[in-house]
Amino acid sequence: MRIRANAAAFSGALARTAQLPLVLVLFAAAGWTVTGCDPVTEARARQVADAWDGSEAARAWRKGYHPIGEAVELPEGAFRNVSDKRAYGARNFTLRGQLPAASGKNGRVKWESGGSLTLPLMEARQAYEAVARGSNNGPHLTVTGAKLGEMTLSTSRGPATVPAWLFTLDGYDTPLKLAAVRPSKPLTPPVKPVAEGLSDMQQVRIARDGRSVTVLAGHGACDDGPVVDVLETSESVVLSASVVGTKEGPCTADLLLERVTVKLSRPLGDRVLLDAVTGRPVP
């Protein structure tokens, strides 16, 4: 199945990530240029699906806590001005006040479909430092305090309510939320990555009905754009990214991004969403 890009090239992706609905950043492999329903693409996707379906890794994936959605939830109506938007895009924060401790405490992840998992809580300071990574002299957002609460995000087992640190931001009525528990340890995939190329998938969000995934697909300045193929089984969904066509003339080294919507034959459910190039679950 071939699915073509359906929007113009996307720039400033990092700064806008928090505002994009249903986004998965997917950089197509420069050296892995099979396209459409090419047999090589299909063979690799089938290899990945066959290795994962029924595997111990897949069982562990379904038992653990593996977020596939944003671990950050912005305040309602964010942002109030361009400066605050720029500050968040650059991850520029300042701390004014004390942050609470949660030493030795545990939190419980609760799935809408049933079941729960108890995990150690992250300290508020650790959570703050995870999001406050900026260091330039531009605009800043000011954190004035934090308390423990909850948030909902997408996981490998469907939507879940997770413990979250609720950071109070100066000038905002609602908090910035950040998940307060770390994901389960990474799994060892049952299949090796392909020898050529590199595929990097990030920022996964699935449509509420589970029937589509929208991605940002990378391509170059001298091609006709990205293609995302999908192979579905009863236990997995394998995505393959590539580019099609060539254009005459000088080429730049720019990475261009376009939105691509991948339609599924049925809701994703608890099937594992996989990257055909790496053979790993999408982070």
mmCIF file of C-alpha atoms in Angstrom:
data_model
loop_
_atom_site.group_PDB
_atom_site.id
_atom_site.type_symbol
_atom_site.label_atom_id
_atom_site.label_comp_id
_atom_site.label_asym_id
_atom_site.label_seq_id
_atom_site.Cartn_x
_atom_site.Cartn_y
_atom_site.Cartn_z
ATOM 1 C CA MET A 1 0.000 0.000 0.000
ATOM 2 C CA ARG A 2 1.474 3.389 -0.998
ATOM 3 C CA ILE A 3 0.498 6.517 0.907
ATOM 4 C CA ARG A 4 1.726 9.865 -0.406
ATOM 5 C CA ALA A 5 2.395 13.020 1.567
ATOM 6 C CA ASN A 6 -0.653 15.238 1.965
ATOM 7 C CA ALA A 7 0.739 18.602 3.077
ATOM 8 C CA ALA A 8 3.461 21.104 2.253
ATOM 9 C CA ALA A 9 6.976 20.804 3.611
ATOM 10 C CA PHE A 10 7.097 21.368 7.337
ATOM 11 C CA SER A 11 9.717 23.680 8.861
ATOM 12 C CA GLY A 12 10.521 24.471 12.440
ATOM 13 C CA ALA A 13 9.420 20.992 13.492
ATOM 14 C CA LEU A 14 11.007 20.999 16.928
ATOM 15 C CA ALA A 15 9.445 24.265 17.995
ATOM 16 C CA ARG A 16 5.992 23.180 16.814
ATOM 17 C CA THR A 17 6.010 19.576 17.967
ATOM 18 C CA ALA A 18 3.789 20.255 20.969
ATOM 19 C CA GLN A 19 1.079 21.778 18.763
ATOM 20 C CA LEU A 20 0.948 19.150 16.025
ATOM 21 C CA PRO A 21 -1.900 16.639 16.368
ATOM 22 C CA LEU A 22 -1.129 12.969 15.801
ATOM 23 C CA VAL A 23 2.497 13.393 14.924
ATOM 24 C CA LEU A 24 5.301 10.907 14.429
ATOM 25 C CA VAL A 25 8.604 12.278 13.162
ATOM 26 C CA LEU A 26 10.003 9.815 10.660
ATOM 27 C CA PHE A 27 13.281 10.427 8.865
ATOM 28 C CA ALA A 28 13.498 8.359 5.666
ATOM 29 C CA ALA A 29 16.718 6.420 5.185
ATOM 30 C CA ALA A 30 19.064 8.130 2.784
ATOM 31 C CA GLY A 31 20.552 4.825 1.713
ATOM 32 C CA TRP A 32 17.319 2.826 1.804
ATOM 33 C CA THR A 33 15.421 4.102 -1.207
ATOM 34 C CA VAL A 34 13.047 1.281 -2.090
ATOM 35 C CA THR A 35 9.637 2.714 -2.872
ATOM 36 C CA GLY A 36 5.938 1.918 -2.970
ATOM 37 C CA CYS A 37 5.195 -1.810 -2.948
ATOM 38 C CA ASP A 38 8.720 -2.783 -3.996
ATOM 39 C CA PRO A 39 9.335 -6.466 -3.120
ATOM 40 C CA VAL A 40 12.396 -5.547 -1.050
ATOM 41 C CA THR A 41 10.307 -3.221 1.103
ATOM 42 C CA GLU A 42 7.595 -5.803 1.498
ATOM 43 C CA ALA A 43 10.138 -8.516 2.303
ATOM 44 C CA ARG A 44 11.777 -6.407 5.026
ATOM 45 C CA ALA A 45 8.442 -5.410 6.560
ATOM 46 C CA ARG A 46 7.350 -9.060 6.548
ATOM 47 C CA GLN A 47 10.656 -10.086 8.145
ATOM 48 C CA VAL A 48 10.102 -7.591 10.966
ATOM 49 C CA ALA A 49 6.477 -8.629 11.487
ATOM 50 C CA ASP A 50 7.316 -12.337 11.487
ATOM 51 C CA ALA A 51 10.091 -11.813 14.035
ATOM 52 C CA TRP A 52 7.882 -9.829 16.407
ATOM 53 C CA ASP A 53 4.570 -11.658 16.147
ATOM 54 C CA GLY A 54 4.331 -14.138 19.007
ATOM 55 C CA SER A 55 7.786 -13.205 20.357
ATOM 56 C CA GLU A 56 8.827 -12.759 23.978
ATOM 57 C CA ALA A 57 9.685 -9.146 23.142
ATOM 58 C CA ALA A 58 6.106 -8.526 22.002
ATOM 59 C CA ARG A 59 4.714 -10.063 25.178
ATOM 60 C CA ALA A 60 7.013 -7.889 27.301
ATOM 61 C CA TRP A 61 6.005 -4.829 25.260
ATOM 62 C CA ARG A 62 2.346 -5.440 26.046
ATOM 63 C CA LYS A 63 2.990 -5.995 29.761
ATOM 64 C CA GLY A 64 5.196 -2.957 30.310
ATOM 65 C CA TYR A 65 4.694 0.808 30.335
ATOM 66 C CA HIS A 66 5.846 2.100 26.947
ATOM 67 C CA PRO A 67 4.506 5.580 26.096
ATOM 68 C CA ILE A 68 3.923 6.337 22.421
ATOM 69 C CA GLY A 69 2.551 9.813 23.042
ATOM 70 C CA GLU A 70 3.894 13.110 24.318
ATOM 71 C CA ALA A 71 5.030 12.920 27.954
ATOM 72 C CA VAL A 72 4.355 16.681 28.191
ATOM 73 C CA GLU A 73 0.936 18.357 28.247
ATOM 74 C CA LEU A 74 0.911 22.118 27.714
ATOM 75 C CA PRO A 75 -1.232 24.577 29.681
ATOM 76 C CA GLU A 76 -4.660 25.291 28.218
ATOM 77 C CA GLY A 77 -4.477 27.886 25.475
ATOM 78 C CA ALA A 78 -0.705 27.775 25.310
ATOM 79 C CA PHE A 79 0.898 29.938 24.346
ATOM 80 C CA ARG A 80 -0.223 33.410 25.354
ATOM 81 C CA ASN A 81 2.316 35.150 23.068
ATOM 82 C CA VAL A 82 5.076 34.554 20.549
ATOM 83 C CA SER A 83 7.822 34.991 23.158
ATOM 84 C CA ASP A 84 6.435 32.189 25.337
ATOM 85 C CA LYS A 85 6.075 29.960 22.286
ATOM 86 C CA ARG A 86 9.699 30.605 21.389
ATOM 87 C CA ALA A 87 10.768 29.951 24.966
ATOM 88 C CA TYR A 88 9.088 26.577 24.988
ATOM 89 C CA GLY A 89 10.469 25.681 21.577
ATOM 90 C CA ALA A 90 13.980 26.427 22.869
ATOM 91 C CA ARG A 91 13.191 24.711 26.214
ATOM 92 C CA ASN A 92 14.225 27.886 28.053
ATOM 93 C CA PHE A 93 12.888 27.824 31.637
ATOM 94 C CA THR A 94 13.776 29.519 34.877
ATOM 95 C CA LEU A 95 12.855 28.236 38.341
ATOM 96 C CA ARG A 96 11.498 30.581 40.982
ATOM 97 C CA GLY A 97 10.544 28.665 44.089
ATOM 98 C CA GLN A 98 10.979 25.214 45.606
ATOM 99 C CA LEU A 99 10.187 21.861 44.021
ATOM 100 C CA PRO A 100 8.768 19.022 46.154
ATOM 101 C CA ALA A 101 10.563 15.726 46.702
ATOM 102 C CA ALA A 102 9.188 12.225 46.134
ATOM 103 C CA SER A 103 12.079 10.100 47.392
ATOM 104 C CA GLY A 104 11.246 6.403 47.574
ATOM 105 C CA LYS A 105 7.630 6.855 46.481
ATOM 106 C CA ASN A 106 5.852 4.850 43.803
ATOM 107 C CA GLY A 107 3.109 5.775 41.355
ATOM 108 C CA ARG A 108 0.512 3.683 39.561
ATOM 109 C CA VAL A 109 -0.103 3.636 35.805
ATOM 110 C CA LYS A 110 -3.756 2.740 35.085
ATOM 111 C CA TRP A 111 -4.964 1.668 31.646
ATOM 112 C CA GLU A 112 -8.437 2.472 30.331
ATOM 113 C CA SER A 113 -8.691 -1.112 29.076
ATOM 114 C CA GLY A 114 -7.947 -2.450 32.568
ATOM 115 C CA GLY A 115 -4.822 -3.353 34.494
ATOM 116 C CA SER A 116 -2.218 -1.241 36.213
ATOM 117 C CA LEU A 117 1.495 -1.129 36.931
ATOM 118 C CA THR A 118 3.345 0.336 39.926
ATOM 119 C CA LEU A 119 6.570 2.190 39.114
ATOM 120 C CA PRO A 120 9.012 4.459 41.008
ATOM 121 C CA LEU A 121 8.216 8.152 40.859
ATOM 122 C CA MET A 122 10.644 10.573 39.279
ATOM 123 C CA GLU A 123 11.717 13.508 41.452
ATOM 124 C CA ALA A 124 10.168 16.847 40.483
ATOM 125 C CA ARG A 125 13.691 18.235 40.009
ATOM 126 C CA GLN A 126 14.516 15.455 37.539
ATOM 127 C CA ALA A 127 11.304 16.083 35.626
ATOM 128 C CA TYR A 128 12.007 19.823 35.523
ATOM 129 C CA GLU A 129 15.538 19.288 34.227
ATOM 130 C CA ALA A 130 14.227 16.897 31.561
ATOM 131 C CA VAL A 131 12.134 19.657 30.007
ATOM 132 C CA ALA A 132 14.257 22.726 30.921
ATOM 133 C CA ARG A 133 17.164 21.977 28.600
ATOM 134 C CA GLY A 134 17.557 25.390 26.965
ATOM 135 C CA SER A 135 20.537 27.600 27.698
ATOM 136 C CA ASN A 136 20.275 30.657 25.446
ATOM 137 C CA ASN A 137 19.540 34.225 26.464
ATOM 138 C CA GLY A 138 16.193 34.455 24.689
ATOM 139 C CA PRO A 139 12.702 34.456 26.225
ATOM 140 C CA HIS A 140 12.089 32.183 29.225
ATOM 141 C CA LEU A 141 9.107 30.533 30.885
ATOM 142 C CA THR A 142 9.100 30.809 34.679
ATOM 143 C CA VAL A 143 8.198 27.828 36.882
ATOM 144 C CA THR A 144 6.948 28.918 40.299
ATOM 145 C CA GLY A 145 6.127 25.540 41.862
ATOM 146 C CA ALA A 146 4.930 21.976 41.294
ATOM 147 C CA LYS A 147 2.627 19.358 42.762
ATOM 148 C CA LEU A 148 1.912 15.719 42.014
ATOM 149 C CA GLY A 149 -1.153 14.948 39.899
ATOM 150 C CA GLU A 150 -2.115 12.889 36.848
ATOM 151 C CA MET A 151 -2.248 13.066 33.076
ATOM 152 C CA THR A 152 -3.438 10.814 30.249
ATOM 153 C CA LEU A 153 -1.241 9.691 27.389
ATOM 154 C CA SER A 154 -1.045 7.007 24.698
ATOM 155 C CA THR A 155 0.929 3.858 25.443
ATOM 156 C CA SER A 156 1.608 0.502 23.817
ATOM 157 C CA ARG A 157 -1.420 -0.806 25.743
ATOM 158 C CA GLY A 158 -3.747 2.028 24.833
ATOM 159 C CA PRO A 159 -4.598 5.241 26.759
ATOM 160 C CA ALA A 160 -3.395 5.314 30.358
ATOM 161 C CA THR A 161 -3.648 7.634 33.346
ATOM 162 C CA VAL A 162 -0.172 8.193 34.749
ATOM 163 C CA PRO A 163 1.286 10.141 37.692
ATOM 164 C CA ALA A 164 2.511 13.538 36.543
ATOM 165 C CA TRP A 165 4.250 16.585 37.935
ATOM 166 C CA LEU A 166 2.078 19.656 37.464
ATOM 167 C CA PHE A 167 4.371 22.671 37.075
ATOM 168 C CA THR A 168 2.874 26.098 37.727
ATOM 169 C CA LEU A 169 3.941 28.628 35.088
ATOM 170 C CA ASP A 170 3.956 32.346 35.742
ATOM 171 C CA GLY A 171 1.096 33.917 33.768
ATOM 172 C CA TYR A 172 -0.873 30.696 33.191
ATOM 173 C CA ASP A 173 -3.972 29.437 34.989
ATOM 174 C CA THR A 174 -3.375 25.751 34.218
ATOM 175 C CA PRO A 175 -0.137 23.790 34.703
ATOM 176 C CA LEU A 176 2.439 22.284 32.411
ATOM 177 C CA LYS A 177 2.200 18.520 32.992
ATOM 178 C CA LEU A 178 5.062 16.052 32.693
ATOM 179 C CA ALA A 179 4.814 12.295 33.248
ATOM 180 C CA ALA A 180 6.406 11.410 36.601
ATOM 181 C CA VAL A 181 7.271 7.751 35.902
ATOM 182 C CA ARG A 182 9.891 6.461 33.510
ATOM 183 C CA PRO A 183 9.058 3.971 30.746
ATOM 184 C CA SER A 184 9.852 0.298 31.252
ATOM 185 C CA LYS A 185 13.365 -0.671 30.190
ATOM 186 C CA PRO A 186 13.956 -0.877 26.428
ATOM 187 C CA LEU A 187 13.429 -4.258 24.833
ATOM 188 C CA THR A 188 15.898 -6.242 22.750
ATOM 189 C CA PRO A 189 14.196 -6.577 19.359
ATOM 190 C CA PRO A 190 14.015 -10.057 17.848
ATOM 191 C CA VAL A 191 15.300 -8.785 14.477
ATOM 192 C CA LYS A 192 18.396 -6.799 13.517
ATOM 193 C CA PRO A 193 18.280 -3.435 11.719
ATOM 194 C CA VAL A 194 19.004 -3.266 8.013
ATOM 195 C CA ALA A 195 22.638 -2.691 7.147
ATOM 196 C CA GLU A 196 22.057 0.469 5.114
ATOM 197 C CA GLY A 197 20.377 3.690 6.046
ATOM 198 C CA LEU A 198 18.933 5.077 9.218
ATOM 199 C CA SER A 199 15.353 5.664 10.284
ATOM 200 C CA ASP A 200 14.510 7.757 13.330
ATOM 201 C CA MET A 201 10.892 7.797 14.567
ATOM 202 C CA GLN A 202 9.730 10.140 17.296
ATOM 203 C CA GLN A 203 6.707 11.946 18.692
ATOM 204 C CA VAL A 204 4.155 9.197 18.126
ATOM 205 C CA ARG A 205 0.468 10.057 18.404
ATOM 206 C CA ILE A 206 -2.348 7.886 17.207
ATOM 207 C CA ALA A 207 -5.822 9.039 16.088
ATOM 208 C CA ARG A 208 -8.440 8.630 18.802
ATOM 209 C CA ASP A 209 -10.213 5.892 16.876
ATOM 210 C CA GLY A 210 -6.886 4.131 16.300
ATOM 211 C CA ARG A 211 -7.475 3.893 12.552
ATOM 212 C CA SER A 212 -4.758 6.265 11.366
ATOM 213 C CA VAL A 213 -1.299 7.513 12.195
ATOM 214 C CA THR A 214 -0.070 10.854 10.895
ATOM 215 C CA VAL A 215 3.675 11.195 10.407
ATOM 216 C CA LEU A 216 6.258 13.742 9.415
ATOM 217 C CA ALA A 217 8.252 12.027 6.680
ATOM 218 C CA GLY A 218 11.700 13.255 5.713
ATOM 219 C CA HIS A 219 12.971 13.672 2.150
ATOM 220 C CA GLY A 220 15.518 15.688 0.162
ATOM 221 C CA ALA A 221 15.386 18.689 -2.141
ATOM 222 C CA CYS A 222 15.800 16.633 -5.339
ATOM 223 C CA ASP A 223 13.030 14.065 -5.065
ATOM 224 C CA ASP A 224 9.262 14.006 -5.462
ATOM 225 C CA GLY A 225 8.539 13.503 -1.786
ATOM 226 C CA PRO A 226 8.135 10.802 0.839
ATOM 227 C CA VAL A 227 6.150 7.589 0.808
ATOM 228 C CA VAL A 228 5.106 5.562 3.849
ATOM 229 C CA ASP A 229 4.102 1.940 3.365
ATOM 230 C CA VAL A 230 2.277 -0.115 5.987
ATOM 231 C CA LEU A 231 2.102 -3.848 6.608
ATOM 232 C CA GLU A 232 -0.546 -4.992 9.088
ATOM 233 C CA THR A 233 -0.829 -8.302 10.901
ATOM 234 C CA SER A 234 -2.971 -9.388 13.834
ATOM 235 C CA GLU A 235 -0.153 -8.477 16.247
ATOM 236 C CA SER A 236 1.861 -5.703 14.597
ATOM 237 C CA VAL A 237 1.853 -2.723 12.238
ATOM 238 C CA VAL A 238 5.112 -2.129 10.344
ATOM 239 C CA LEU A 239 5.849 1.286 8.800
ATOM 240 C CA SER A 240 8.402 1.716 6.003
ATOM 241 C CA ALA A 241 9.568 5.172 4.867
ATOM 242 C CA SER A 242 11.176 5.967 1.521
ATOM 243 C CA VAL A 243 11.285 8.687 -1.144
ATOM 244 C CA VAL A 244 10.196 8.635 -4.788
ATOM 245 C CA GLY A 245 11.385 10.293 -7.962
ATOM 246 C CA THR A 246 14.286 12.589 -8.774
ATOM 247 C CA LYS A 247 14.526 16.191 -9.891
ATOM 248 C CA GLU A 248 17.122 17.784 -12.136
ATOM 249 C CA GLY A 249 19.397 20.563 -10.979
ATOM 250 C CA PRO A 250 21.590 21.347 -7.970
ATOM 251 C CA CYS A 251 20.649 19.708 -4.698
ATOM 252 C CA THR A 252 21.006 21.040 -1.179
ATOM 253 C CA ALA A 253 21.581 18.956 1.939
ATOM 254 C CA ASP A 254 18.362 20.187 3.541
ATOM 255 C CA LEU A 255 16.034 17.725 5.240
ATOM 256 C CA LEU A 256 12.457 18.554 4.251
ATOM 257 C CA LEU A 257 9.485 17.237 6.205
ATOM 258 C CA GLU A 258 5.957 16.577 4.983
ATOM 259 C CA ARG A 259 2.888 15.256 6.748
ATOM 260 C CA VAL A 260 1.737 11.807 5.688
ATOM 261 C CA THR A 261 -1.383 10.067 6.967
ATOM 262 C CA VAL A 262 -1.242 6.281 7.196
ATOM 263 C CA LYS A 263 -4.686 4.655 7.197
ATOM 264 C CA LEU A 264 -5.075 1.318 8.971
ATOM 265 C CA SER A 265 -7.580 -1.400 8.078
ATOM 266 C CA ARG A 266 -8.648 -1.588 11.724
ATOM 267 C CA PRO A 267 -7.757 0.203 14.992
ATOM 268 C CA LEU A 268 -4.158 -0.177 16.146
ATOM 269 C CA GLY A 269 -5.284 -1.524 19.537
ATOM 270 C CA ASP A 270 -2.488 -3.338 21.354
ATOM 271 C CA ARG A 271 -0.629 -4.211 18.174
ATOM 272 C CA VAL A 272 3.052 -3.201 18.176
ATOM 273 C CA LEU A 273 3.844 -0.220 15.924
ATOM 274 C CA LEU A 274 7.219 -1.012 14.342
ATOM 275 C CA ASP A 275 9.885 0.666 12.224
ATOM 276 C CA ALA A 276 10.865 -1.549 9.275
ATOM 277 C CA VAL A 277 14.387 -0.127 9.096
ATOM 278 C CA THR A 278 15.424 -0.528 12.732
ATOM 279 C CA GLY A 279 13.147 -3.454 13.566
ATOM 280 C CA ARG A 280 12.234 -1.686 16.818
ATOM 281 C CA PRO A 281 8.991 -0.326 18.223
ATOM 282 C CA VAL A 282 8.468 3.332 17.497
ATOM 283 C CA PRO A 283 9.763 5.160 20.629
#
